[in-house]
Amino acid sequence: MTSPAGNVLRLEGALTMRTVAEMLESGRRRASEGDLVVDFAAVTEADSAALALLLDWLRAARAAGHELAVRALPAGLASLAALYGVDALLPPSGARPQ
């Protein structure tokens, strides 16, 4: 489901209530170790659980004093973030931590 590459965490496949639990801790660890780009380009399906996962990782990164950026956020997930009023919390798509 995930593929680490330097400071990029490439998510793959479906990110739904059935799949995100297995990624929670590994993403938290990566976010707390240093700046991170979460790449959604290979995500085939995403629901509100994917948004909750991303917000959890963002919280973990900030708590550790690191940045988290999002790349290729699916339109449906961006729409959900806007609907829930949390879109302003997400770093700009395509941003890369320094």
PDB file of C-alpha atoms in Angstrom:
ATOM      1  CA  MET A   1       0.000   0.000   0.000  1.00  0.00           C
ATOM      2  CA  THR A   2       2.929   2.350   0.507  1.00  0.00           C
ATOM      3  CA  SER A   3       6.293   2.791  -1.101  1.00  0.00           C
ATOM      4  CA  PRO A   4       8.957   4.855   0.705  1.00  0.00           C
ATOM      5  CA  ALA A   5      11.421   6.826  -1.402  1.00  0.00           C
ATOM      6  CA  GLY A   6      13.582   9.293   0.475  1.00  0.00           C
ATOM      7  CA  ASN A   7      11.296  11.894   1.939  1.00  0.00           C
ATOM      8  CA  VAL A   8       8.390  10.829  -0.333  1.00  0.00           C
ATOM      9  CA  LEU A   9       5.745   8.376   0.837  1.00  0.00           C
ATOM     10  CA  ARG A  10       3.979   7.045  -2.253  1.00  0.00           C
ATOM     11  CA  LEU A  11       0.544   5.683  -1.438  1.00  0.00           C
ATOM     12  CA  GLU A  12      -0.849   3.004  -3.726  1.00  0.00           C
ATOM     13  CA  GLY A  13      -4.220   1.383  -4.330  1.00  0.00           C
ATOM     14  CA  ALA A  14      -7.333   1.948  -2.261  1.00  0.00           C
ATOM     15  CA  LEU A  15      -7.305   4.187   0.828  1.00  0.00           C
ATOM     16  CA  THR A  16     -10.579   3.353   2.504  1.00  0.00           C
ATOM     17  CA  MET A  17     -11.869   2.393   5.930  1.00  0.00           C
ATOM     18  CA  ARG A  18     -10.778  -1.167   5.161  1.00  0.00           C
ATOM     19  CA  THR A  19      -7.170  -0.297   4.354  1.00  0.00           C
ATOM     20  CA  VAL A  20      -5.968   2.783   6.234  1.00  0.00           C
ATOM     21  CA  ALA A  21      -5.544   1.162   9.660  1.00  0.00           C
ATOM     22  CA  GLU A  22      -2.576  -0.869   8.440  1.00  0.00           C
ATOM     23  CA  MET A  23      -0.795   2.322   7.318  1.00  0.00           C
ATOM     24  CA  LEU A  24      -1.443   4.505  10.351  1.00  0.00           C
ATOM     25  CA  GLU A  25       1.644   3.725  12.450  1.00  0.00           C
ATOM     26  CA  SER A  26       4.150   3.563   9.586  1.00  0.00           C
ATOM     27  CA  GLY A  27       3.007   6.966   8.325  1.00  0.00           C
ATOM     28  CA  ARG A  28       3.165   8.454  11.812  1.00  0.00           C
ATOM     29  CA  ARG A  29       6.715   7.173  12.189  1.00  0.00           C
ATOM     30  CA  ARG A  30       7.789   8.583   8.811  1.00  0.00           C
ATOM     31  CA  ALA A  31       6.154  11.943   9.584  1.00  0.00           C
ATOM     32  CA  SER A  32       7.877  12.172  12.953  1.00  0.00           C
ATOM     33  CA  GLU A  33      11.329  11.311  11.528  1.00  0.00           C
ATOM     34  CA  GLY A  34      11.567  14.279   9.169  1.00  0.00           C
ATOM     35  CA  ASP A  35       9.895  16.368   6.502  1.00  0.00           C
ATOM     36  CA  LEU A  36       7.665  14.278   4.271  1.00  0.00           C
ATOM     37  CA  VAL A  37       5.821  14.472   0.954  1.00  0.00           C
ATOM     38  CA  VAL A  38       2.768  12.202   0.754  1.00  0.00           C
ATOM     39  CA  ASP A  39       2.166  11.279  -2.897  1.00  0.00           C
ATOM     40  CA  PHE A  40      -1.364  10.193  -3.829  1.00  0.00           C
ATOM     41  CA  ALA A  41      -0.661   9.708  -7.569  1.00  0.00           C
ATOM     42  CA  ALA A  42      -1.114   5.923  -7.446  1.00  0.00           C
ATOM     43  CA  VAL A  43      -4.208   5.953  -5.208  1.00  0.00           C
ATOM     44  CA  THR A  44      -7.141   4.314  -6.990  1.00  0.00           C
ATOM     45  CA  GLU A  45      -9.874   4.980  -4.410  1.00  0.00           C
ATOM     46  CA  ALA A  46     -10.106   7.219  -1.340  1.00  0.00           C
ATOM     47  CA  ASP A  47     -12.786   7.997   1.213  1.00  0.00           C
ATOM     48  CA  SER A  48     -13.039  10.044   4.396  1.00  0.00           C
ATOM     49  CA  ALA A  49     -10.775   7.553   6.189  1.00  0.00           C
ATOM     50  CA  ALA A  50      -7.950   8.608   3.839  1.00  0.00           C
ATOM     51  CA  LEU A  51      -8.499  12.226   4.826  1.00  0.00           C
ATOM     52  CA  ALA A  52      -8.434  11.292   8.520  1.00  0.00           C
ATOM     53  CA  LEU A  53      -5.190   9.373   7.915  1.00  0.00           C
ATOM     54  CA  LEU A  54      -3.592  12.367   6.217  1.00  0.00           C
ATOM     55  CA  LEU A  55      -4.648  14.728   9.011  1.00  0.00           C
ATOM     56  CA  ASP A  56      -3.245  12.323  11.603  1.00  0.00           C
ATOM     57  CA  TRP A  57       0.116  12.237   9.800  1.00  0.00           C
ATOM     58  CA  LEU A  58       0.082  16.023   9.509  1.00  0.00           C
ATOM     59  CA  ARG A  59      -0.494  16.285  13.262  1.00  0.00           C
ATOM     60  CA  ALA A  60       2.380  13.827  13.920  1.00  0.00           C
ATOM     61  CA  ALA A  61       4.733  15.792  11.648  1.00  0.00           C
ATOM     62  CA  ARG A  62       3.915  19.113  13.265  1.00  0.00           C
ATOM     63  CA  ALA A  63       4.254  17.669  16.772  1.00  0.00           C
ATOM     64  CA  ALA A  64       7.784  16.556  15.846  1.00  0.00           C
ATOM     65  CA  GLY A  65       8.621  19.944  14.311  1.00  0.00           C
ATOM     66  CA  HIS A  66       8.510  18.716  10.715  1.00  0.00           C
ATOM     67  CA  GLU A  67       6.612  19.679   7.577  1.00  0.00           C
ATOM     68  CA  LEU A  68       4.266  17.481   5.585  1.00  0.00           C
ATOM     69  CA  ALA A  69       3.280  18.265   2.009  1.00  0.00           C
ATOM     70  CA  VAL A  70       0.763  16.575  -0.271  1.00  0.00           C
ATOM     71  CA  ARG A  71       1.283  15.686  -3.920  1.00  0.00           C
ATOM     72  CA  ALA A  72      -1.450  14.653  -6.399  1.00  0.00           C
ATOM     73  CA  LEU A  73      -4.328  14.797  -3.919  1.00  0.00           C
ATOM     74  CA  PRO A  74      -7.328  13.188  -5.666  1.00  0.00           C
ATOM     75  CA  ALA A  75     -10.091  15.652  -6.561  1.00  0.00           C
ATOM     76  CA  GLY A  76     -12.632  13.728  -4.491  1.00  0.00           C
ATOM     77  CA  LEU A  77     -10.423  13.892  -1.419  1.00  0.00           C
ATOM     78  CA  ALA A  78      -9.786  17.602  -1.943  1.00  0.00           C
ATOM     79  CA  SER A  79     -13.535  18.086  -2.239  1.00  0.00           C
ATOM     80  CA  LEU A  80     -14.122  16.205   1.026  1.00  0.00           C
ATOM     81  CA  ALA A  81     -11.503  18.343   2.767  1.00  0.00           C
ATOM     82  CA  ALA A  82     -13.282  21.478   1.568  1.00  0.00           C
ATOM     83  CA  LEU A  83     -16.674  20.102   2.625  1.00  0.00           C
ATOM     84  CA  TYR A  84     -15.353  19.369   6.136  1.00  0.00           C
ATOM     85  CA  GLY A  85     -13.628  22.754   6.300  1.00  0.00           C
ATOM     86  CA  VAL A  86     -10.144  21.310   6.738  1.00  0.00           C
ATOM     87  CA  ASP A  87      -8.740  22.099   3.303  1.00  0.00           C
ATOM     88  CA  ALA A  88      -6.836  25.089   4.693  1.00  0.00           C
ATOM     89  CA  LEU A  89      -4.932  22.710   6.995  1.00  0.00           C
ATOM     90  CA  LEU A  90      -3.501  20.758   4.073  1.00  0.00           C
ATOM     91  CA  PRO A  91      -0.222  21.950   2.603  1.00  0.00           C
ATOM     92  CA  PRO A  92      -0.432  23.036  -1.027  1.00  0.00           C
ATOM     93  CA  SER A  93      -0.453  20.188  -3.507  1.00  0.00           C
ATOM     94  CA  GLY A  94       2.936  19.708  -5.092  1.00  0.00           C
ATOM     95  CA  ALA A  95       4.813  21.409  -2.228  1.00  0.00           C
ATOM     96  CA  ARG A  96       8.063  19.822  -1.177  1.00  0.00           C
ATOM     97  CA  PRO A  97       9.503  20.131   2.294  1.00  0.00           C
ATOM     98  CA  GLN A  98      13.018  21.531   2.487  1.00  0.00           C
TER      99      GLN A  98
END
